[in-house]
Short mmCIF file of C-alpha atoms and ligand atoms in Angstrom, two decimals:
data_model
loop_
_atom_site.label_atom_id
_atom_site.label_comp_id
_atom_site.label_asym_id
_atom_site.label_seq_id
_atom_site.Cartn_x
_atom_site.Cartn_y
_atom_site.Cartn_z
CA MET A 1 3.50 17.88 26.15
CA PHE A 2 5.85 15.62 24.25
CA SER A 3 8.51 17.76 22.15
CA LEU A 4 10.82 16.45 19.59
CA GLY A 5 13.83 18.23 21.63
CA ASP A 6 12.86 15.18 24.22
CA LEU A 7 14.28 12.67 22.05
CA ARG A 8 17.67 11.13 22.58
CA VAL A 9 17.90 9.87 19.04
CA PRO A 10 16.28 12.01 16.12
CA ILE A 11 15.00 8.86 14.32
CA VAL A 12 11.09 8.20 14.12
CA ALA A 13 9.76 4.75 12.99
CA ALA A 14 7.00 5.78 10.60
CA PRO A 15 3.67 4.54 10.91
CA MET A 16 3.11 1.61 8.66
CA ALA A 17 -0.54 0.53 8.38
CA GLY A 18 -1.72 -2.86 6.95
CA GLY A 19 0.78 -4.90 9.15
CA PRO A 20 4.29 -3.71 9.35
CA SER A 21 3.86 -1.40 12.37
CA THR A 22 3.67 -3.53 15.60
CA PRO A 23 3.69 -2.72 19.11
CA GLU A 24 6.80 -4.61 19.23
CA LEU A 25 8.55 -2.46 16.62
CA VAL A 26 7.28 0.76 18.26
CA ALA A 27 8.70 -0.17 21.66
CA ALA A 28 12.06 -1.50 20.48
CA VAL A 29 12.56 2.01 18.50
CA ALA A 30 11.47 3.98 21.73
CA ASP A 31 13.64 1.86 24.10
CA ALA A 32 16.63 2.46 21.76
CA GLY A 33 16.05 6.42 22.15
CA GLY A 34 13.87 6.93 19.05
CA PHE A 35 10.37 7.29 18.69
CA GLY A 36 7.73 5.09 17.04
CA PHE A 37 4.26 5.26 15.80
CA LEU A 38 1.29 2.76 15.82
CA ALA A 39 -0.81 2.89 12.60
CA ALA A 40 -4.48 3.10 13.12
CA GLY A 41 -5.11 3.02 9.61
CA TYR A 42 -7.74 0.02 8.55
CA ARG A 43 -7.62 -1.19 12.32
CA THR A 44 -10.87 -1.19 14.24
CA PRO A 45 -11.03 1.13 17.26
CA ASP A 46 -10.92 -1.84 19.79
CA GLY A 47 -7.84 -3.17 17.90
CA LEU A 48 -6.26 0.26 18.04
CA ALA A 49 -7.11 0.43 21.82
CA GLU A 50 -5.69 -3.07 22.37
CA GLN A 51 -2.30 -2.15 20.54
CA ILE A 52 -1.96 0.98 22.68
CA SER A 53 -2.40 -1.26 25.87
CA GLN A 54 0.15 -3.53 24.26
CA THR A 55 2.75 -0.98 23.67
CA ARG A 56 2.56 0.27 27.01
CA ARG A 57 3.01 -3.04 28.57
CA LEU A 58 6.29 -3.27 26.15
CA THR A 59 7.81 0.12 26.87
CA GLU A 60 7.67 3.06 29.37
CA ARG A 61 8.79 5.39 26.73
CA PRO A 62 6.72 7.97 24.88
CA PHE A 63 5.01 6.71 21.45
CA GLY A 64 2.39 7.80 18.88
CA VAL A 65 -0.61 6.94 16.94
CA ASN A 66 -1.17 7.73 13.40
CA VAL A 67 -4.52 8.24 12.05
CA PHE A 68 -5.78 8.68 8.33
CA VAL A 69 -8.31 11.75 7.74
CA PRO A 70 -11.28 10.60 5.71
CA GLU A 71 -12.14 12.70 2.60
CA PRO A 72 -15.57 14.25 2.63
CA PRO A 73 -17.77 13.19 -0.30
CA GLY A 74 -17.41 15.00 -3.34
CA PRO A 75 -19.33 15.85 -6.48
CA ASP A 76 -17.63 13.27 -8.62
CA ASP A 77 -18.48 10.35 -6.28
CA ARG A 78 -21.14 9.08 -8.67
CA ALA A 79 -18.99 9.14 -11.73
CA LEU A 80 -16.02 7.59 -9.67
CA ALA A 81 -18.33 4.69 -8.64
CA ASP A 82 -18.77 3.83 -12.25
CA GLU A 83 -15.20 4.09 -12.93
CA VAL A 84 -14.66 1.69 -10.20
CA ALA A 85 -17.11 -0.87 -11.60
CA VAL A 86 -15.15 -0.30 -14.90
CA TYR A 87 -11.91 -1.23 -12.86
CA ALA A 88 -13.50 -4.25 -11.32
CA ARG A 89 -14.26 -5.81 -14.64
CA ARG A 90 -10.62 -5.24 -15.66
CA LEU A 91 -9.32 -6.79 -12.61
CA ALA A 92 -11.88 -9.70 -12.56
CA PRO A 93 -9.69 -12.22 -14.62
CA VAL A 94 -6.62 -11.71 -12.26
CA ALA A 95 -8.89 -12.39 -9.20
CA ALA A 96 -10.44 -15.30 -10.97
CA ARG A 97 -6.92 -16.85 -11.33
CA PHE A 98 -6.43 -16.59 -7.57
CA GLY A 99 -10.00 -17.71 -6.93
CA SER A 100 -10.28 -14.53 -4.43
CA GLY A 101 -12.73 -12.45 -6.20
CA LEU A 102 -12.88 -8.85 -5.48
CA GLY A 103 -14.18 -6.76 -2.64
CA THR A 104 -17.30 -4.78 -2.48
CA PRO A 105 -16.66 -1.15 -2.11
CA VAL A 106 -18.70 0.35 0.56
CA PRO A 107 -18.26 4.07 2.22
CA SER A 108 -16.07 3.98 5.05
CA ASP A 109 -14.41 6.90 7.05
CA ASP A 110 -12.08 4.10 8.65
CA ASP A 111 -13.82 4.70 12.07
CA TRP A 112 -12.47 8.32 12.36
CA ALA A 113 -14.62 9.54 15.21
CA ALA A 114 -14.48 6.16 17.29
CA LYS A 115 -10.66 6.21 16.97
CA LEU A 116 -10.61 9.77 18.01
CA ASP A 117 -12.62 8.90 21.15
CA VAL A 118 -10.33 6.03 21.83
CA LEU A 119 -7.33 8.60 21.72
CA ALA A 120 -8.92 11.03 23.91
CA ASP A 121 -10.20 8.60 26.57
CA ASP A 122 -6.74 6.91 26.61
CA PRO A 123 -4.38 9.49 25.30
CA VAL A 124 -0.85 8.91 24.01
CA PRO A 125 1.96 11.37 23.69
CA VAL A 126 1.50 12.23 19.97
CA VAL A 127 -0.93 11.85 17.34
CA SER A 128 -0.02 12.18 13.64
CA PHE A 129 -2.52 12.46 10.65
CA THR A 130 -2.17 11.87 7.08
CA PHE A 131 -4.34 12.13 4.03
CA GLY A 132 -5.81 15.35 5.28
CA LEU A 133 -5.83 17.70 8.10
CA PRO A 134 -7.60 17.30 11.48
CA PRO A 135 -10.26 20.16 12.08
CA VAL A 136 -9.16 22.72 14.80
CA ALA A 137 -11.74 21.21 17.16
CA ILE A 138 -9.98 17.97 17.03
CA VAL A 139 -6.57 19.58 17.38
CA ASP A 140 -7.84 21.52 20.36
CA ARG A 141 -9.43 18.25 21.85
CA LEU A 142 -6.15 16.13 21.57
CA HIS A 143 -4.17 19.29 23.13
CA GLY A 144 -6.58 19.21 25.90
CA VAL A 145 -5.71 15.66 27.09
CA GLY A 146 -2.06 16.51 26.76
CA THR A 147 -1.29 15.13 23.29
CA ALA A 148 0.93 16.67 20.72
CA VAL A 149 -0.50 16.85 17.05
CA TRP A 150 1.65 16.34 14.06
CA ALA A 151 0.27 16.60 10.35
CA THR A 152 1.88 14.96 7.34
CA VAL A 153 2.24 17.25 4.36
CA VAL A 154 3.69 16.97 0.74
CA SER A 155 4.05 20.62 -0.08
CA ALA A 156 4.71 24.06 1.51
CA ASP A 157 1.21 25.23 0.77
CA ASP A 158 -0.05 22.34 2.87
CA ALA A 159 2.48 22.88 5.51
CA GLU A 160 1.01 26.54 5.95
CA SER A 161 -2.58 25.22 5.94
CA ALA A 162 -1.45 22.73 8.77
CA ALA A 163 0.29 25.34 10.65
CA ALA A 164 -2.97 27.39 10.61
CA ARG A 165 -4.80 24.45 12.22
CA GLY A 166 -2.34 24.84 15.41
CA VAL A 167 -0.31 21.47 14.97
CA ASP A 168 2.85 21.09 16.95
CA ALA A 169 4.89 19.67 14.34
CA LEU A 170 4.78 18.87 10.43
CA VAL A 171 5.87 15.46 8.90
CA LEU A 172 7.31 16.52 5.41
CA GLN A 173 6.87 13.69 3.01
CA GLY A 174 9.17 13.81 -0.01
CA HIS A 175 8.80 12.25 -3.42
CA GLN A 176 11.01 9.33 -2.44
CA ALA A 177 8.71 8.03 0.41
CA GLY A 178 7.26 4.57 0.32
CA GLY A 179 3.55 3.79 0.82
CA HIS A 180 0.88 6.20 0.35
CA ARG A 181 1.51 10.07 -0.26
CA GLY A 182 -0.04 12.15 1.91
CA THR A 183 -2.04 14.37 -0.29
CA PHE A 184 -5.11 15.60 1.24
CA ARG A 185 -7.30 14.36 -1.72
CA ALA A 186 -6.97 10.97 -3.53
CA SER A 187 -7.23 12.82 -6.67
CA ASP A 188 -4.40 15.15 -6.05
CA ASP A 189 -0.98 14.13 -7.85
CA PRO A 190 1.61 14.44 -5.35
CA PRO A 191 4.38 16.85 -6.14
CA ALA A 192 7.61 15.20 -7.13
CA THR A 193 9.64 17.45 -4.55
CA ASP A 194 12.57 15.81 -3.17
CA THR A 195 12.88 15.39 0.76
CA LEU A 196 15.58 17.83 1.33
CA ASP A 197 14.17 20.45 -1.06
CA LEU A 198 10.62 20.08 0.58
CA LEU A 199 12.47 20.64 3.91
CA ASP A 200 13.92 23.90 2.74
CA HIS A 201 10.73 25.17 1.19
CA VAL A 202 8.76 24.51 4.33
CA ALA A 203 11.38 25.76 6.93
CA ALA A 204 11.18 29.16 4.92
CA ARG A 205 7.59 29.40 5.61
CA THR A 206 6.86 28.34 9.26
CA PRO A 207 8.76 28.05 12.47
CA LEU A 208 7.17 24.88 13.48
CA PRO A 209 9.55 21.69 14.19
CA LEU A 210 9.92 19.70 11.05
CA VAL A 211 10.18 15.55 10.56
CA ALA A 212 11.69 14.73 7.30
CA ALA A 213 10.50 11.69 5.65
CA GLY A 214 11.22 10.03 2.36
CA GLY A 215 14.23 8.01 1.48
CA VAL A 216 16.23 8.10 4.59
CA SER A 217 17.53 5.04 5.04
CA SER A 218 21.23 5.60 5.84
CA PRO A 219 23.35 7.37 8.43
CA ASP A 220 24.44 9.80 5.43
CA ALA A 221 20.89 10.65 4.57
CA VAL A 222 20.00 11.02 8.27
CA GLY A 223 22.93 13.44 8.76
CA ALA A 224 22.14 15.42 5.55
CA ALA A 225 18.51 15.94 6.72
CA LEU A 226 19.66 16.96 10.14
CA ARG A 227 22.07 19.45 8.55
CA ARG A 228 19.35 20.94 6.59
CA GLY A 229 17.42 21.83 9.82
CA THR A 230 15.01 19.00 10.43
CA SER A 231 14.45 18.14 13.98
CA ALA A 232 14.00 14.45 13.43
CA VAL A 233 13.71 12.04 10.41
CA GLN A 234 10.80 9.72 9.92
CA ALA A 235 11.79 6.38 8.13
CA GLY A 236 9.72 3.50 7.01
CA THR A 237 10.98 1.65 4.53
CA ALA A 238 14.30 1.30 6.60
CA PHE A 239 12.12 -0.80 9.31
CA LEU A 240 10.31 -3.04 6.83
CA LEU A 241 12.82 -5.85 7.46
CA ALA A 242 13.26 -5.22 11.11
CA ASP A 243 12.38 -8.49 13.26
CA GLU A 244 9.78 -6.66 14.92
CA ALA A 245 7.87 -5.59 12.15
CA GLY A 246 4.94 -7.35 10.83
CA THR A 247 5.93 -6.88 7.18
CA SER A 248 4.57 -10.17 5.35
CA ALA A 249 6.79 -12.86 4.16
CA THR A 250 5.92 -12.09 0.46
CA HIS A 251 6.79 -8.26 1.16
CA ARG A 252 10.26 -8.97 2.82
CA ALA A 253 11.28 -11.53 -0.11
CA ALA A 254 10.32 -9.10 -2.68
CA LEU A 255 12.41 -6.22 -0.80
CA ARG A 256 15.46 -8.61 -1.09
CA ASN A 257 14.89 -10.03 -4.49
CA PRO A 258 17.19 -8.36 -7.09
CA ALA A 259 14.71 -9.06 -9.76
CA PHE A 260 12.82 -6.10 -8.50
CA THR A 261 14.87 -2.73 -9.96
CA GLU A 262 12.66 0.09 -9.26
CA THR A 263 9.86 1.66 -7.38
CA VAL A 264 6.83 3.37 -8.90
CA ILE A 265 3.96 5.78 -7.68
CA THR A 266 0.50 4.28 -8.60
CA ARG A 267 -3.13 4.53 -7.73
CA ALA A 268 -3.38 0.82 -9.06
CA PHE A 269 -3.81 -0.66 -5.54
CA SER A 270 -5.82 1.65 -3.50
CA GLY A 271 -6.98 4.51 -5.54
CA ARG A 272 -4.57 6.98 -3.86
CA PRO A 273 -1.15 7.54 -5.06
CA ALA A 274 1.39 5.06 -3.25
CA ARG A 275 5.16 4.20 -3.95
CA GLY A 276 6.03 0.60 -4.03
CA LEU A 277 8.12 -1.90 -5.89
CA ARG A 278 7.26 -2.20 -9.57
CA ASN A 279 5.40 -5.23 -10.28
CA ARG A 280 2.88 -6.71 -12.90
CA PHE A 281 -0.05 -5.17 -10.82
CA ALA A 282 1.55 -1.81 -11.37
CA ASP A 283 2.57 -2.24 -14.82
CA GLU A 284 -0.92 -3.55 -16.11
CA PHE A 285 -3.43 -1.49 -13.95
CA ALA A 286 -1.66 1.91 -13.27
CA ALA A 287 -3.41 3.54 -16.24
CA ASP A 288 -6.99 2.41 -15.40
CA ALA A 289 -7.31 2.99 -11.90
CA PRO A 290 -9.66 5.55 -10.72
CA ALA A 291 -8.66 7.96 -7.91
CA ALA A 292 -11.34 6.51 -5.78
CA TYR A 293 -10.04 5.76 -2.04
CA PRO A 294 -10.99 3.65 -0.30
CA ALA A 295 -13.13 2.00 -2.77
CA VAL A 296 -10.22 0.86 -4.94
CA ASN A 297 -8.32 -0.42 -1.75
CA GLN A 298 -11.56 -2.40 -0.89
CA LEU A 299 -12.00 -3.76 -4.38
CA THR A 300 -8.36 -5.05 -4.50
CA GLY A 301 -8.15 -6.20 -0.91
CA PRO A 302 -8.96 -10.01 -1.48
CA LEU A 303 -6.83 -10.23 -4.66
CA LYS A 304 -3.69 -8.46 -2.83
CA LYS A 305 -4.28 -10.85 0.21
CA ALA A 306 -4.42 -14.08 -2.00
CA SER A 307 -1.37 -13.11 -4.08
CA SER A 308 0.76 -12.36 -0.67
CA ALA A 309 -0.62 -15.49 0.71
CA ALA A 310 0.50 -17.69 -2.15
CA GLY A 311 3.85 -15.89 -1.87
CA ASP A 312 3.57 -14.38 -5.37
CA PRO A 313 4.67 -10.66 -5.44
CA GLN A 314 3.27 -9.76 -8.81
CA TRP A 315 -0.33 -9.00 -7.67
CA THR A 316 -0.14 -7.41 -4.29
CA HIS A 317 1.34 -4.27 -3.21
CA LEU A 318 4.98 -4.00 -2.18
CA TRP A 319 5.24 -0.55 -0.44
CA ALA A 320 8.66 0.63 -0.53
CA GLY A 321 10.61 3.89 -0.93
CA THR A 322 13.49 4.72 -3.43
CA SER A 323 16.05 3.83 -0.91
CA TRP A 324 14.71 0.25 -0.37
CA ARG A 325 17.89 -1.52 -1.20
CA GLN A 326 19.35 0.04 1.98
CA ALA A 327 16.93 -1.55 4.04
CA HIS A 328 18.53 -4.00 6.68
CA ALA A 329 17.31 -6.96 8.55
CA GLY A 330 17.65 -7.32 12.27
CA GLY A 331 16.54 -5.98 15.28
CA ALA A 332 14.92 -2.33 15.27
CA ALA A 333 17.07 -1.22 18.15
CA GLU A 334 20.20 -2.07 15.89
CA ILE A 335 18.55 -0.41 12.92
CA VAL A 336 17.91 2.81 14.99
CA ARG A 337 21.91 2.85 15.92
CA LEU A 338 22.80 2.25 12.27
CA LEU A 339 20.65 4.96 11.04
CA SER A 340 21.93 7.43 13.71
CA GLY A 341 25.50 6.42 12.93
CA SER A 342 26.32 5.11 16.28
CA SER A 343 27.18 1.66 15.20
C1 LIG B 1 4.79 -0.07 4.32
C2 LIG B 1 4.40 1.39 4.35
C3 LIG B 1 3.15 1.59 5.11
C4 LIG B 1 2.75 3.05 5.34
N1 LIG B 1 1.67 3.38 6.00
C5 LIG B 1 1.72 4.67 6.58
C6 LIG B 1 0.55 4.97 7.39
O1 LIG B 1 -0.21 4.13 7.82
N2 LIG B 1 0.31 6.16 7.83
C7 LIG B 1 1.35 7.19 7.28
O2 LIG B 1 1.18 8.32 7.82
N3 LIG B 1 2.25 6.86 6.58
C8 LIG B 1 2.60 5.69 6.10
N4 LIG B 1 3.58 5.45 5.48
C9 LIG B 1 4.46 6.43 4.86
C10 LIG B 1 5.57 6.81 5.97
O3 LIG B 1 4.87 7.61 7.23
C11 LIG B 1 6.77 7.77 5.48
O4 LIG B 1 6.31 8.84 4.83
C12 LIG B 1 7.63 6.86 4.41
O5 LIG B 1 7.98 5.56 4.83
C13 LIG B 1 8.89 7.66 4.32
O6 LIG B 1 9.69 7.24 3.30
P1 LIG B 1 10.79 5.75 3.40
O7 LIG B 1 9.91 4.79 3.09
O8 LIG B 1 11.46 6.06 2.10
O9 LIG B 1 11.36 5.91 4.62
C14 LIG B 1 3.84 4.06 5.11
C15 LIG B 1 5.06 3.58 4.34
C16 LIG B 1 5.45 2.47 3.90
C17 LIG B 1 6.66 2.06 3.43
#
């Protein structure tokens, strides 16, 4: 089974659902000695299977797939649906301006069972999970086909829960991280724990191999995390401008636009806390957004897409970690070398 000790370079390219993660990015990182993840989130099971095949055509090196864990229905769902309807009325004028309309929220578990079938039928070396923990039966099923299981956690308590499920490694996501926070519930407010502090807290409570994520976008940050005992670092934002990434043109331009001066964590775009560049959408709607995922994500989908397609960065999500200014354009192999301090 894949072990972090097998890596030539302790750099993991984070799974980045919604476009940035591509087979080309994963293959380039793997061929450079690092490790890359395909992002199963939002994809169809067939689309995932196709991406796995395509990645295998591009590299012989090991790679992983990241899966969103669906949240079970809760007692507040009816009240949340009402809040989503109110939020829709607040968003409607902006959507009308783009002529995009809003999406209709429908219950979805992101095809959880079918994606796990794909991964059991055609195993990959590592499957990582976020937004929750896989049941022990799923961990056992993946182990049974030779796949190592990693869990994303944002606190030492979550890390202990994950260890109790029998996972093989923990991805520790600190406060600085770009994109969605890996809280187990959409309504959880993620702790504001710095990535290196989280590393210390978790290392004190579990012997599992650790992968530190969040704000690691420079050789100095990689070195600091390795000295604190992480087996590897998982970087997302550092790869957003890579040639092989599927990052949209609007997102790329915003990351290089000096008019954006900070990142914020907000539920405005999807109903789950996520960090991105602060824009008008975040400013105007953060206070109103209900903790309803995926309902809010479905609702805002057409608006975000239309804003992005129009080249307008103000009404779409621009995921980025706090160290976004350190992201470099260029080939992913070069970014791996740069992060590892070997170029
Ligand atoms: C655009 C983007 C999309 C992301 N999508 C996912 C995802 O699908 N699954 C996941 O586990 N993490 C996702 N993340 C979070 C990363 O796994 C990781 O925690 C984060 O990028 C680390 O912080 P950094 O961005 O400062 O490097 C995403 C991050 C970004 C920037």
